[in-house]
Amino acid sequence: KNEVEQSPQNLTAQEGEFITINCSYSVGISALHWLQQHPGGGIVSLFMLSSGKKKHGRLIATINIQEKHSSLHITASHPRDSAVYICAGDSGSARQLTFGSGTQLTVLP
Amino acid sequence: GAGVSQTPSNKVTEKGKYVELRCDPISGHTALYWYRQSLGQGPEFLIYFQGTGAADDSGLPNDRFFAVRPEGSVSTLKIQRTERGDSAVYLCASSLTSGPWEQFFGPGTRLTVL
């Protein structure tokens, strides 16, 4: 069974801090997605990566295929970054996503 | 362009009733996914369509759940004899095709079974 585990479950930071959220996944997952979910349920795709590193603004995602581990970093965090961050692995012929349990991030002003 | 839309945004029903949830994917996206998210948990896969056919329905919890996509665009998730445990947010996502493509999510339908 494909599994995705992420940590921490909850994270509180002060504005400006560097944030890291970690994700480990099992064999069989070929690409890793990082998603952001705001209150009310809307999910936005941040990154999809199967190797290396991607950067978009203050967000950086990395993946280590050998270790089956990915991290999402937020530099210079801001209260508007407060949301649930979810990693998800896609697998199988359907590429359906297997989701981690999410990290509730709260950035305090 | 328009994103993925889902209707209704909220649905309250009584135990035992039948409900239909609609998803309108991004135009041109052949792959469509349904997920279910219970309170405090990550979404779980229900069913995947490639075009008109249900290519993978392994996530449907039981035979009360059924989904269709007759013309390869709009999809309807149908739940018969609803139970309180069916209460969740039902999410639809579409992508250009199957494969390692970004999935675009709709806002979800919050189903409450009383």
Coordinates of C-alpha atoms in Angstrom, one line a residue:
Chain A
K1 CA 0.0 0.0 0.0
N2 CA 1.4 3.4 -0.9
E3 CA 1.9 5.6 2.1
V4 CA 2.7 9.2 2.7
E5 CA 3.7 10.5 6.1
Q6 CA 4.4 14.1 7.0
S7 CA 5.6 16.1 10.0
P8 CA 5.1 18.0 12.0
Q9 CA 1.3 17.9 12.4
N10 CA 1.2 21.4 13.8
L11 CA 3.7 24.2 13.5
T12 CA 3.6 27.7 14.9
A13 CA 6.1 30.3 13.8
Q14 CA 6.8 33.9 14.2
E15 CA 6.7 36.1 11.2
G16 CA 10.0 36.1 9.3
E17 CA 11.0 32.6 10.4
F18 CA 12.3 29.9 8.0
I19 CA 9.9 27.0 8.0
T20 CA 10.4 23.4 7.0
I21 CA 7.7 20.7 6.6
N22 CA 8.8 17.1 5.9
C23 CA 7.3 14.3 4.0
S24 CA 8.3 10.7 3.6
Y25 CA 6.8 8.3 1.2
S26 CA 6.8 4.6 0.3
V27 CA 8.0 2.7 -2.7
G28 CA 5.6 3.0 -5.7
I29 CA 5.1 6.7 -5.5
S30 CA 6.7 8.3 -8.6
A31 CA 5.9 12.1 -8.1
L32 CA 5.4 14.2 -5.0
H33 CA 2.9 17.0 -4.8
W34 CA 2.8 19.8 -2.3
L35 CA -0.6 21.4 -1.8
Q36 CA -2.0 24.3 0.3
Q37 CA -5.4 24.2 1.8
H38 CA -7.0 27.3 3.3
P39 CA -10.0 27.3 5.7
G40 CA -13.1 26.5 3.8
G41 CA -11.4 23.7 1.9
G42 CA -10.0 25.1 -1.2
I43 CA -6.9 23.2 -2.3
V44 CA -4.2 24.8 -4.4
S45 CA -1.3 22.9 -6.0
L46 CA 2.1 24.4 -5.1
F47 CA 4.6 22.0 -6.6
M48 CA 4.8 18.7 -8.3
L49 CA 8.3 17.2 -8.4
S50 CA 9.9 13.9 -9.1
S51 CA 13.5 15.0 -8.7
G52 CA 15.7 17.8 -7.6
K53 CA 14.3 21.1 -6.4
K54 CA 11.7 23.7 -7.4
K55 CA 11.3 27.3 -6.2
H56 CA 8.4 29.7 -6.5
G57 CA 8.7 33.0 -4.7
R58 CA 9.4 32.3 -1.0
L59 CA 8.5 28.6 -1.4
I60 CA 11.1 25.9 -2.1
A61 CA 10.4 22.2 -2.5
T62 CA 13.1 19.5 -2.6
I63 CA 13.0 15.8 -3.1
N64 CA 15.5 13.0 -2.4
I65 CA 14.5 10.0 -4.4
Q66 CA 17.0 7.6 -2.8
E67 CA 15.7 8.5 0.7
K68 CA 12.1 8.9 -0.4
H69 CA 11.9 12.2 1.4
S70 CA 10.7 15.6 0.4
S71 CA 10.7 18.9 2.2
L72 CA 8.7 22.2 1.7
H73 CA 10.5 25.3 2.9
I74 CA 9.0 28.8 3.4
T75 CA 11.5 31.6 3.7
A76 CA 10.6 34.9 5.4
S77 CA 7.3 33.5 6.6
H78 CA 4.2 35.8 6.8
P79 CA 0.9 35.4 8.5
R80 CA -0.8 35.0 5.1
D81 CA 1.2 31.7 4.8
S82 CA -1.0 30.3 7.6
A83 CA -2.8 27.3 6.1
V84 CA -2.7 23.5 6.0
Y85 CA 0.1 22.1 3.9
I86 CA -0.3 18.7 2.5
C87 CA 2.1 16.4 0.7
A88 CA 0.7 13.8 -1.7
G89 CA 2.2 11.1 -3.7
D90 CA 0.9 9.9 -7.1
S91 CA 1.1 6.4 -8.2
G92 CA -0.4 3.7 -10.3
S93 CA -1.8 3.9 -13.8
A94 CA -4.4 6.4 -12.6
R95 CA -1.9 8.7 -10.8
Q96 CA -4.4 9.2 -8.0
L97 CA -3.0 11.0 -5.1
T98 CA -2.3 9.4 -1.7
F99 CA -2.3 12.3 0.8
G100 CA -0.4 12.9 4.0
S101 CA -2.3 14.0 7.0
G102 CA -1.3 17.6 6.6
T103 CA 0.6 20.2 8.6
Q104 CA -1.4 23.1 10.1
L105 CA 0.9 26.1 9.9
T106 CA 0.2 29.2 11.9
V107 CA 2.5 32.2 11.4
L108 CA 2.1 34.9 14.1
P109 CA 2.7 38.5 13.4
Chain B
G1 CA -9.9 30.5 -17.7
A2 CA -12.4 28.9 -15.4
G3 CA -11.2 26.5 -12.9
V4 CA -12.9 23.3 -11.6
S5 CA -16.3 24.0 -10.3
Q6 CA -18.5 21.9 -8.0
T7 CA -22.1 22.2 -7.1
P8 CA -23.7 22.4 -4.7
S9 CA -21.2 24.0 -2.3
N10 CA -23.1 22.6 0.7
K11 CA -25.7 19.8 0.9
V12 CA -27.6 18.8 4.0
T13 CA -29.7 15.7 3.7
E14 CA -31.3 13.1 6.0
K15 CA -30.1 9.6 6.6
G16 CA -31.4 7.3 3.9
K17 CA -31.8 9.9 1.2
Y18 CA -30.1 9.9 -2.3
V19 CA -27.7 12.7 -3.3
E20 CA -25.9 13.8 -6.4
L21 CA -22.8 15.9 -6.4
R22 CA -21.6 17.6 -9.6
C23 CA -18.1 18.4 -10.9
D24 CA -17.3 20.5 -13.9
P25 CA -13.6 20.1 -14.8
I26 CA -11.4 22.5 -16.6
S27 CA -12.1 22.4 -20.3
G28 CA -9.9 20.0 -22.1
H29 CA -8.9 18.0 -19.1
T30 CA -9.4 14.3 -19.8
A31 CA -8.6 13.0 -16.3
L32 CA -11.0 13.6 -13.5
Y33 CA -10.7 12.5 -9.9
W34 CA -13.1 12.3 -6.9
Y35 CA -11.7 12.5 -3.4
R36 CA -13.4 12.6 0.0
Q37 CA -12.0 14.5 3.0
S38 CA -13.4 13.8 6.5
L39 CA -13.0 16.4 9.2
G40 CA -9.4 16.7 10.3
Q41 CA -8.0 14.3 7.8
G42 CA -6.3 14.4 4.4
P43 CA -8.4 13.6 1.3
E44 CA -8.8 10.0 0.2
F45 CA -9.2 8.8 -3.3
L46 CA -12.6 7.6 -4.5
I47 CA -12.6 7.2 -8.3
Y48 CA -10.8 8.2 -11.4
F49 CA -12.1 8.8 -14.9
Q50 CA -10.0 9.0 -18.1
G51 CA -12.5 10.3 -20.6
T52 CA -15.9 8.8 -20.1
G53 CA -14.8 5.6 -18.5
A54 CA -14.1 4.9 -14.8
A55 CA -10.6 3.7 -15.1
D56 CA -10.1 3.1 -11.3
D57 CA -13.0 2.9 -8.8
S58 CA -11.0 1.1 -6.1
G59 CA -11.5 3.9 -3.6
L60 CA -15.3 3.8 -3.5
P61 CA -16.2 2.6 0.0
N62 CA -19.2 0.4 -1.0
D63 CA -21.9 -0.1 -3.7
R64 CA -23.9 2.9 -2.4
F65 CA -21.4 5.1 -4.2
F66 CA -21.4 5.5 -7.9
A67 CA -20.1 8.1 -10.4
V68 CA -20.6 8.8 -14.0
R69 CA -19.0 11.0 -16.7
P70 CA -21.2 10.3 -19.7
E71 CA -19.7 12.8 -22.1
G72 CA -16.2 12.9 -20.8
S73 CA -16.6 16.3 -19.2
V74 CA -19.0 16.9 -16.3
S75 CA -19.1 14.1 -13.7
T76 CA -21.7 13.3 -11.1
L77 CA -21.0 11.4 -7.9
K78 CA -24.1 9.6 -6.6
I79 CA -24.7 8.3 -3.1
Q80 CA -27.7 6.1 -2.3
R81 CA -29.2 5.5 1.1
T82 CA -26.9 8.1 2.7
E83 CA -25.5 7.4 6.2
R84 CA -24.1 9.8 8.8
G85 CA -20.7 8.5 8.1
D86 CA -20.9 9.8 4.6
S87 CA -20.6 13.3 5.9
A88 CA -17.5 14.9 4.5
V89 CA -16.2 17.3 1.9
Y90 CA -16.2 15.7 -1.5
L91 CA -13.4 17.1 -3.7
C92 CA -13.1 16.9 -7.5
A93 CA -9.9 17.4 -9.3
S94 CA -8.9 17.4 -13.0
S95 CA -5.7 17.2 -14.9
L96 CA -4.7 17.4 -18.5
T97 CA -4.4 13.6 -18.8
S98 CA -3.3 10.8 -16.6
G99 CA 0.3 10.8 -15.7
P100 CA 2.5 13.1 -13.6
W101 CA 0.5 16.2 -14.2
E102 CA -0.6 18.8 -11.8
Q103 CA -4.1 18.2 -10.5
F104 CA -6.5 21.2 -10.2
F105 CA -9.0 21.0 -7.4
G106 CA -12.5 22.3 -7.1
P107 CA -13.8 24.1 -4.0
G108 CA -15.5 20.9 -2.8
T109 CA -19.1 20.0 -1.7
R110 CA -19.7 19.8 2.0
L111 CA -22.1 17.0 2.6
T112 CA -23.9 16.7 5.9
V113 CA -26.1 13.7 6.6
L114 CA -28.3 14.2 9.6

